[in-house]
XYZ file of C-alpha atoms in Angstrom:
560
model
C 106.768 78.630 93.210
C 105.847 75.757 90.520
C 107.237 72.446 92.107
C 105.809 69.782 90.319
C 103.299 69.578 87.087
C 101.977 66.192 86.162
C 99.927 65.355 82.769
C 98.091 62.496 82.165
C 96.349 61.505 78.953
C 96.669 65.351 77.706
C 96.563 65.819 73.951
C 99.477 64.036 72.682
C 101.222 63.295 75.905
C 100.207 59.699 77.557
C 101.974 60.852 80.890
C 104.448 63.367 82.157
C 105.769 64.040 85.298
C 107.945 67.705 85.596
C 109.729 69.170 88.626
C 110.705 72.689 88.681
C 113.254 75.009 90.755
C 113.966 78.445 90.991
C 115.300 80.417 87.980
C 114.897 80.201 84.464
C 113.482 76.600 83.237
C 113.682 76.508 79.092
C 111.716 73.849 77.231
C 112.435 73.281 73.793
C 111.456 70.822 70.734
C 111.087 69.896 67.196
C 107.578 71.897 65.874
C 104.672 69.988 66.635
C 106.143 67.992 69.380
C 103.768 69.481 71.709
C 106.202 71.954 73.741
C 103.423 74.479 74.324
C 101.307 71.798 76.010
C 102.910 72.850 79.186
C 101.828 76.338 79.030
C 98.225 74.995 77.865
C 98.195 72.870 81.055
C 98.967 75.548 83.323
C 96.385 77.629 81.220
C 93.409 75.107 82.137
C 94.974 74.699 85.945
C 94.405 78.619 86.043
C 90.893 78.418 85.327
C 90.593 78.861 81.461
C 87.731 77.013 79.630
C 88.373 73.419 78.178
C 86.820 71.611 75.468
C 86.891 67.796 74.930
C 89.663 68.215 72.464
C 92.716 68.339 75.144
C 91.837 64.778 76.342
C 94.390 62.446 74.094
C 92.666 60.400 71.595
C 91.269 57.060 73.017
C 91.341 58.070 76.658
C 87.951 59.032 78.774
C 89.570 61.900 80.377
C 92.688 64.079 80.888
C 94.164 65.281 84.346
C 96.261 67.677 85.134
C 98.107 68.420 88.706
C 100.194 71.203 89.611
C 102.027 71.498 93.016
C 102.901 74.926 94.374
C 104.995 75.626 97.468
C 103.757 79.467 99.215
C 106.713 80.663 100.777
C 106.959 83.270 98.204
C 103.413 83.761 97.827
C 101.873 85.025 100.208
C 98.886 86.655 98.903
C 97.706 82.951 97.320
C 98.586 81.572 100.828
C 96.317 84.315 102.368
C 93.319 83.557 99.425
C 93.651 80.032 100.980
C 93.015 80.829 104.288
C 90.330 83.368 103.809
C 88.529 80.444 101.606
C 89.046 77.725 104.290
C 91.469 75.580 101.632
C 94.632 76.185 103.144
C 97.221 73.214 103.608
C 100.476 72.666 105.115
C 103.391 70.162 103.986
C 106.241 68.970 105.601
C 108.011 71.465 108.206
C 104.562 73.136 108.203
C 105.447 74.895 104.910
C 102.312 76.149 103.357
C 101.590 74.318 99.842
C 98.880 74.218 97.456
C 97.884 71.336 94.931
C 95.697 72.439 92.033
C 94.362 69.344 90.146
C 91.559 69.430 87.270
C 90.151 66.484 85.345
C 88.361 67.068 81.920
C 86.078 64.537 80.391
C 86.253 63.105 77.104
C 82.340 64.262 76.993
C 83.649 67.652 77.716
C 82.723 68.195 81.135
C 85.372 68.832 83.848
C 86.256 69.084 87.426
C 88.935 70.871 89.554
C 90.278 70.891 93.065
C 92.198 72.972 95.524
C 94.071 70.734 98.124
C 91.765 68.117 97.488
C 88.580 70.138 98.084
C 86.021 70.626 94.832
C 86.130 74.329 93.568
C 84.745 76.187 90.841
C 86.696 77.502 87.688
C 86.353 81.342 88.830
C 88.130 79.946 92.379
C 91.066 78.623 90.386
C 91.422 81.653 88.215
C 91.466 83.824 91.370
C 93.818 81.535 93.327
C 96.174 81.352 89.845
C 96.449 85.081 89.681
C 98.106 84.924 92.918
C 100.257 82.302 91.487
C 101.307 82.357 87.828
C 101.573 84.841 85.017
C 101.068 83.444 81.414
C 102.489 85.750 78.591
C 101.754 85.012 75.057
C 99.254 84.086 72.843
C 96.623 83.323 76.007
C 93.649 85.118 77.190
C 95.217 84.426 80.871
C 97.625 87.119 80.747
C 97.772 89.073 84.205
C 99.157 92.292 82.834
C 96.433 92.440 80.329
C 94.518 93.402 83.180
C 94.071 97.208 84.222
C 94.180 95.994 87.856
C 97.281 94.401 87.480
C 98.476 97.345 85.677
C 98.004 99.782 88.197
C 99.550 97.195 91.022
C 102.857 96.703 88.864
C 103.091 100.717 88.700
C 102.660 101.109 92.450
C 105.070 98.691 92.850
C 107.551 100.204 90.784
C 107.148 103.446 92.187
C 107.201 102.428 95.793
C 103.966 103.898 96.317
C 102.523 101.757 99.088
C 102.872 104.769 101.463
C 100.868 107.134 99.441
C 98.515 104.458 98.432
C 97.329 103.461 102.079
C 95.789 106.943 103.132
C 94.117 107.139 99.971
C 92.443 103.694 100.930
C 91.733 104.981 104.424
C 90.255 108.208 103.476
C 87.703 106.705 100.947
C 86.345 103.837 103.401
C 86.095 106.979 106.014
C 84.227 109.028 103.052
C 81.946 106.020 102.075
C 81.046 105.163 105.840
C 79.886 108.596 106.160
C 77.898 108.584 102.966
C 76.295 105.110 104.154
C 75.316 106.952 107.779
C 73.830 110.067 105.939
C 71.812 107.860 103.590
C 70.285 105.951 106.590
C 69.154 108.960 108.129
C 67.712 110.578 105.369
C 65.716 107.188 104.538
C 64.192 107.255 107.529
C 62.267 110.545 106.557
C 60.269 112.502 108.779
C 60.681 111.175 112.159
C 58.415 112.968 114.283
C 55.593 110.500 114.252
C 57.809 107.560 115.081
C 59.507 109.728 117.843
C 55.886 110.562 119.373
C 55.067 106.926 119.133
C 58.329 106.072 120.693
C 57.826 108.673 123.694
C 54.523 107.148 124.566
C 55.564 103.747 124.539
C 58.545 104.459 126.532
C 56.716 106.212 129.217
C 54.529 103.383 129.525
C 57.268 101.221 130.720
C 59.292 103.894 132.608
C 56.534 104.053 134.942
C 56.950 100.526 135.983
C 59.454 98.793 138.302
C 61.196 96.400 135.530
C 64.360 95.611 137.135
C 64.926 92.075 138.154
C 65.133 92.680 141.503
C 61.576 94.691 141.764
C 60.395 91.853 139.797
C 61.807 89.066 141.844
C 59.990 90.957 145.140
C 56.399 91.357 143.489
C 56.549 87.633 142.590
C 57.337 86.765 145.994
C 55.018 89.415 147.305
C 52.261 87.773 145.283
C 52.918 84.228 146.265
C 52.779 85.257 149.815
C 49.455 86.869 149.615
C 47.879 84.272 147.384
C 48.514 81.783 150.324
C 48.280 83.892 153.380
C 45.741 82.125 154.966
C 47.262 78.664 154.481
C 50.736 80.351 155.622
C 49.111 81.765 159.221
C 47.036 78.676 159.718
C 50.372 76.675 159.435
C 52.448 78.938 161.635
C 49.815 79.029 164.394
C 49.894 74.920 164.297
C 53.717 74.645 164.758
C 53.559 77.312 167.177
C 50.945 75.793 169.152
C 52.523 72.289 168.975
C 56.062 73.423 169.679
C 55.252 75.719 172.479
C 52.809 73.111 174.254
C 49.420 74.776 173.730
C 48.560 71.294 172.058
C 49.993 68.547 174.138
C 53.539 68.523 176.427
C 55.996 71.570 175.418
C 58.513 70.292 173.442
C 61.420 72.591 174.883
C 60.158 71.400 178.592
C 60.505 67.528 177.423
C 63.750 68.301 176.165
C 64.934 69.599 179.497
C 63.589 66.656 181.167
C 65.403 64.160 178.990
C 68.749 66.466 179.574
C 68.260 66.478 183.224
C 67.969 62.654 183.462
C 71.136 62.014 181.188
C 73.102 64.488 183.369
C 72.472 62.564 186.341
C 73.761 58.986 184.691
C 76.600 60.642 182.539
C 78.719 59.998 185.784
C 78.719 56.295 185.029
C 78.762 56.672 180.842
C 80.997 59.764 179.824
C 79.112 59.325 176.209
C 75.854 60.567 177.744
C 77.687 63.959 178.294
C 77.918 64.323 174.557
C 74.203 63.457 173.915
C 73.100 66.134 176.812
C 75.147 68.650 174.734
C 73.264 68.095 171.419
C 70.364 68.176 173.073
C 71.341 71.252 174.572
C 71.894 73.158 171.130
C 68.717 71.760 169.600
C 66.888 73.114 172.269
C 68.590 76.311 171.549
C 67.354 75.804 167.980
C 63.768 75.345 168.787
C 63.560 78.404 170.955
C 64.633 80.314 167.851
C 62.496 78.423 165.369
C 59.595 79.471 167.810
C 60.869 82.985 167.984
C 60.945 83.146 163.765
C 57.348 81.495 163.555
C 56.129 84.466 165.862
C 57.360 87.128 163.857
C 56.508 85.276 160.765
C 53.162 85.148 161.706
C 52.693 88.726 163.026
C 53.943 90.095 159.280
C 51.070 87.615 157.812
C 48.345 90.020 156.291
C 44.862 89.061 154.787
C 44.389 92.726 153.862
C 42.518 92.275 150.611
C 43.170 95.428 149.006
C 47.164 95.064 149.448
C 46.758 91.582 147.394
C 44.431 93.741 144.790
C 46.926 96.291 143.971
C 49.787 92.997 143.727
C 47.399 91.446 141.075
C 46.729 94.613 139.384
C 50.526 95.197 138.997
C 51.264 91.682 137.732
C 48.648 91.940 135.215
C 49.931 95.319 133.773
C 52.997 93.613 133.350
C 51.859 90.653 131.598
C 49.825 92.792 129.285
C 53.074 95.120 128.419
C 55.050 91.775 127.901
C 52.054 90.525 125.106
C 52.095 94.115 123.896
C 55.914 94.164 123.222
C 56.012 90.437 122.427
C 58.474 89.637 125.062
C 58.790 87.930 128.513
C 58.313 90.006 131.692
C 61.927 89.854 132.459
C 62.809 91.400 128.834
C 60.705 94.343 129.231
C 63.483 96.541 130.952
C 65.992 95.489 128.052
C 62.829 96.878 125.542
C 62.426 100.058 127.634
C 66.225 100.579 127.243
C 66.224 99.830 123.945
C 63.476 102.411 123.192
C 65.323 105.061 125.063
C 68.633 104.659 122.825
C 66.223 104.681 119.859
C 64.474 108.027 120.856
C 67.861 109.524 121.627
C 69.491 108.621 118.258
C 66.316 109.996 116.346
C 65.938 113.152 118.321
C 69.731 113.653 117.527
C 69.222 112.783 113.617
C 68.490 116.195 112.299
C 71.614 118.002 114.300
C 73.440 114.406 112.753
C 72.677 115.215 109.363
C 73.796 118.842 109.572
C 77.259 117.596 110.813
C 77.566 114.804 108.356
C 77.466 117.144 105.447
C 80.415 118.944 106.626
C 81.987 115.588 108.075
C 81.664 114.405 104.104
C 83.106 117.358 102.527
C 86.102 117.139 104.943
C 86.735 113.180 104.150
C 86.445 114.272 100.469
C 88.806 117.225 100.691
C 91.178 114.598 102.886
C 90.937 111.657 99.910
C 91.855 114.560 97.276
C 94.929 115.513 99.019
C 96.161 112.097 99.342
C 95.031 110.853 96.089
C 96.987 114.106 94.457
C 100.097 112.826 96.304
C 99.373 109.036 95.248
C 98.583 110.701 91.374
C 102.242 112.761 91.416
C 103.967 109.537 92.499
C 102.042 107.295 89.972
C 103.053 110.094 86.956
C 106.739 109.971 87.971
C 106.949 106.129 88.217
C 105.009 106.092 84.754
C 107.759 108.341 82.868
C 110.624 105.880 84.325
C 108.751 102.770 83.661
C 108.013 103.830 80.285
C 111.359 105.263 79.355
C 112.782 101.911 80.837
C 110.491 99.162 78.913
C 110.742 101.363 75.671
C 114.494 100.776 75.903
C 114.144 97.339 76.539
C 111.916 96.542 73.975
C 114.122 98.087 71.515
C 117.045 96.098 72.556
C 114.448 92.610 72.167
C 114.111 93.420 68.820
C 111.293 95.940 68.451
C 113.689 99.048 67.333
C 111.405 102.126 67.371
C 108.917 100.871 69.495
C 107.337 103.007 72.186
C 105.951 101.746 75.233
C 103.829 104.252 77.481
C 102.090 104.150 80.777
C 99.071 106.599 80.378
C 97.891 107.822 83.602
C 94.431 109.769 83.340
C 92.238 111.147 85.620
C 88.694 109.577 86.594
C 85.858 111.331 85.158
C 83.884 111.180 88.431
C 84.756 113.030 91.857
C 83.984 110.218 93.945
C 86.857 108.908 96.300
C 87.886 105.515 94.954
C 90.378 103.365 97.313
C 92.608 102.746 94.244
C 93.196 106.542 93.746
C 91.978 109.596 91.256
C 93.335 107.801 88.023
C 92.997 105.048 85.946
C 96.469 103.504 84.343
C 96.364 101.680 81.022
C 99.973 100.150 79.544
C 100.388 101.653 75.741
C 102.392 100.156 73.088
C 103.405 101.213 69.705
C 105.392 98.061 68.323
C 106.725 100.170 65.492
C 107.700 103.776 64.492
C 105.174 105.755 63.321
C 102.292 103.868 64.810
C 100.127 105.392 67.528
C 100.208 104.074 71.020
C 97.636 101.340 71.426
C 96.266 99.626 74.923
C 98.672 96.451 75.477
C 95.718 94.295 75.686
C 95.409 95.091 72.025
C 98.599 94.420 70.602
C 97.806 91.499 67.715
C 101.139 89.880 67.711
C 101.823 86.900 69.982
C 105.667 87.166 69.652
C 105.648 90.992 70.492
C 103.101 90.929 73.178
C 105.459 88.111 74.832
C 108.639 90.229 74.267
C 106.788 93.451 75.570
C 105.877 91.470 78.710
C 109.132 90.362 79.314
C 110.422 93.958 79.136
C 107.723 95.073 81.679
C 108.588 92.794 83.798
C 112.715 93.070 83.842
C 112.070 96.629 84.139
C 110.265 96.510 86.983
C 112.408 93.562 88.271
C 109.412 91.176 89.229
C 108.016 93.956 91.588
C 104.730 92.198 91.061
C 103.691 89.624 93.698
C 103.122 86.865 91.394
C 106.266 84.056 91.756
C 106.007 82.193 88.668
C 106.162 83.789 85.261
C 105.579 81.629 82.100
C 106.550 82.912 78.595
C 105.375 81.003 75.622
C 107.348 81.455 71.965
C 108.765 84.905 73.471
C 111.390 85.070 70.833
C 108.812 84.377 67.721
C 110.676 86.228 65.032
C 113.688 87.190 66.031
C 117.372 85.620 66.048
C 120.946 86.211 66.451
C 122.083 88.892 68.708
C 118.454 89.883 69.799
C 117.953 86.160 70.968
C 120.931 86.180 72.911
C 119.541 89.539 74.525
C 115.839 87.917 74.857
C 117.629 84.965 76.871
C 120.007 87.007 78.964
C 116.629 88.889 79.802
C 115.033 85.899 80.755
C 117.940 84.669 83.219
C 118.072 88.165 84.892
C 114.260 87.832 85.582
C 114.762 84.355 86.775
C 117.409 85.906 89.618
C 114.055 87.155 91.189
C 111.182 84.742 90.186
C 110.977 81.297 88.685
C 110.590 81.707 85.028
C 109.644 79.044 82.552
C 110.179 79.754 78.944
C 109.180 78.023 75.792
C 111.756 78.670 72.944
C 112.713 77.287 69.510
C 116.109 79.430 69.558
C 119.416 77.707 70.941
C 120.400 81.478 72.088
C 117.525 81.710 74.322
C 117.821 77.715 75.565
C 121.233 78.333 76.711
C 120.333 80.938 79.270
C 118.110 78.267 81.424
C 119.079 76.862 84.831
C 117.636 73.920 83.462
C 116.175 72.328 80.186
C 113.421 70.362 79.214
C 112.895 68.779 76.196
C 109.668 67.801 74.593
C 109.763 65.324 71.481
C 107.072 63.165 69.906
C 107.147 59.484 68.017
C 104.427 57.062 66.429
C 103.644 54.133 68.358
C 101.361 51.564 66.742
C 99.875 54.597 64.705
C 99.627 56.671 67.310
C 101.791 59.848 68.129
C 103.067 60.578 71.453
C 104.923 63.319 73.267
C 107.705 62.884 75.930
C 109.030 65.224 78.071
C 112.464 64.806 79.648
C 115.005 66.635 81.874
C 118.355 67.047 79.678
C 121.780 66.697 81.340
C 124.930 68.385 80.454
C 125.536 66.279 77.503
C 121.885 66.103 76.306
C 121.632 69.355 76.349
C 124.699 70.291 74.008
C 123.219 67.896 71.940
C 119.492 69.697 71.810
C 121.388 73.101 71.490
C 123.381 71.797 68.466
C 119.759 70.333 67.321
C 118.237 74.036 67.427
C 121.022 75.431 65.953
C 121.579 73.161 62.990
C 118.885 70.892 62.276
C 118.842 67.066 61.715
C 122.585 66.889 60.787
C 124.853 68.081 63.681
C 128.224 69.292 62.407
C 131.305 69.680 64.193
C 131.062 73.196 63.803
C 127.325 73.194 65.258
C 128.039 71.154 68.185
C 130.945 73.734 69.205
C 128.756 76.423 68.131
C 126.469 74.791 71.167
C 129.059 74.118 73.729
C 130.249 78.043 72.928
C 126.786 79.475 73.991
C 126.796 77.366 77.058
C 130.278 78.415 78.005
C 129.480 81.846 77.973
C 126.883 81.403 80.193
C 128.693 80.017 82.611
């Protein structure tokens, strides 16, 4: 919902701050006062192109800011999250601020929640926030996609639409898989090459444990002579072959300390430690003996290890990976081989699966199409009735539901939808987007929205001069329909008729005055008494008689 709108140096408005609430807000003013500027501002904040003419004379730039709360706009909140532009306000309520600056030299910049964005992004977000109905290009109901969405919402077609979308996605995925397999062409050469590469790697022990053992064996054989010499030297020194035996020396020291320990108990602890050391030395000598026996200076075995190491490095260079990655390369080749060997069988199965997916989509699309045609008849009849009430007697509204030319599964279904209107009796129905009269277009849009009662997801609807060319009882009906629409959506309406303005939950007046030779517009919210005066002006012009004021009071009283 639009919560606040700020205008600075915009056209004839020097500065204006407007706050909005739920329900119907009407905006009135004398001809030329600039009451439609609020609609223009929202259009520019929605991504419409701007020129330097919107900048107030003498200013270097115009600035427009709109603040929205998003508790009633989940699609807008999701768009902001998807584009990483989301933000929360007080109480963790999702909010959105759109700001646009238009310079006098014709350039402009835009921001969403303080971050720079493109006009395209403004348009995408605004499509989830505001619908503008009137003499403007930016109108959601002119879009075929929006018309289809509104019809589906009106007909409660969500349950039928979901399986259509799912079946179309499944069909597309199968088609892409088949195209990928076909693009590979004759894979026999590729299979032969892969089999050769895989066989080379399969002959080698490439697992991490095997590689670690090979490296350890290589290091041991490469240093075998030095290892043997070191073991023999250590064994000789520990065993007493070169000088006194370390074990015998420890035994002698232990005996001497044991004899003296009765005089100093702590010597017993030392004797125990030496006993443990003697045990460790004995175990070390035994292990040295086994290591020395295991060492082998067999040149042929070392040559075999060297050959294996060289083979691994050669394979690693060939496949451009480290030796540790050769096992993963082998497994990748095996997986590709399995896929290619089954490609022919998979292609045969895919043809059947694609046909089955298309048939499934067709069944789901037929069910959706039937629901849409029933909704189209109902929406067309209801909207035709309403446009008659809104002063277009004899007019007709139809929803054309026509099958798509191609039988390609479409996530949106098997038909296209177009809103068609015949504004006068005897005229052929034409697409809504081609209806020429701005006033008629606004009233038709109002009738559609009332018939669907705001079933589309956009929370704020703006009607510009919806009452153009009507008066009397029809004007009162238009106002009533707008108020009805305001029960479920926020509605802003620019009007010049008192019968419409009286129906508003809130009322703004736009006025203009000349100051130092420069025309300026001001926007003020009206209290009860001011509102009565404004309705009287709209009814009676400059001279406000007692009868005109009484009529204004009666209009307000009738609304309650």
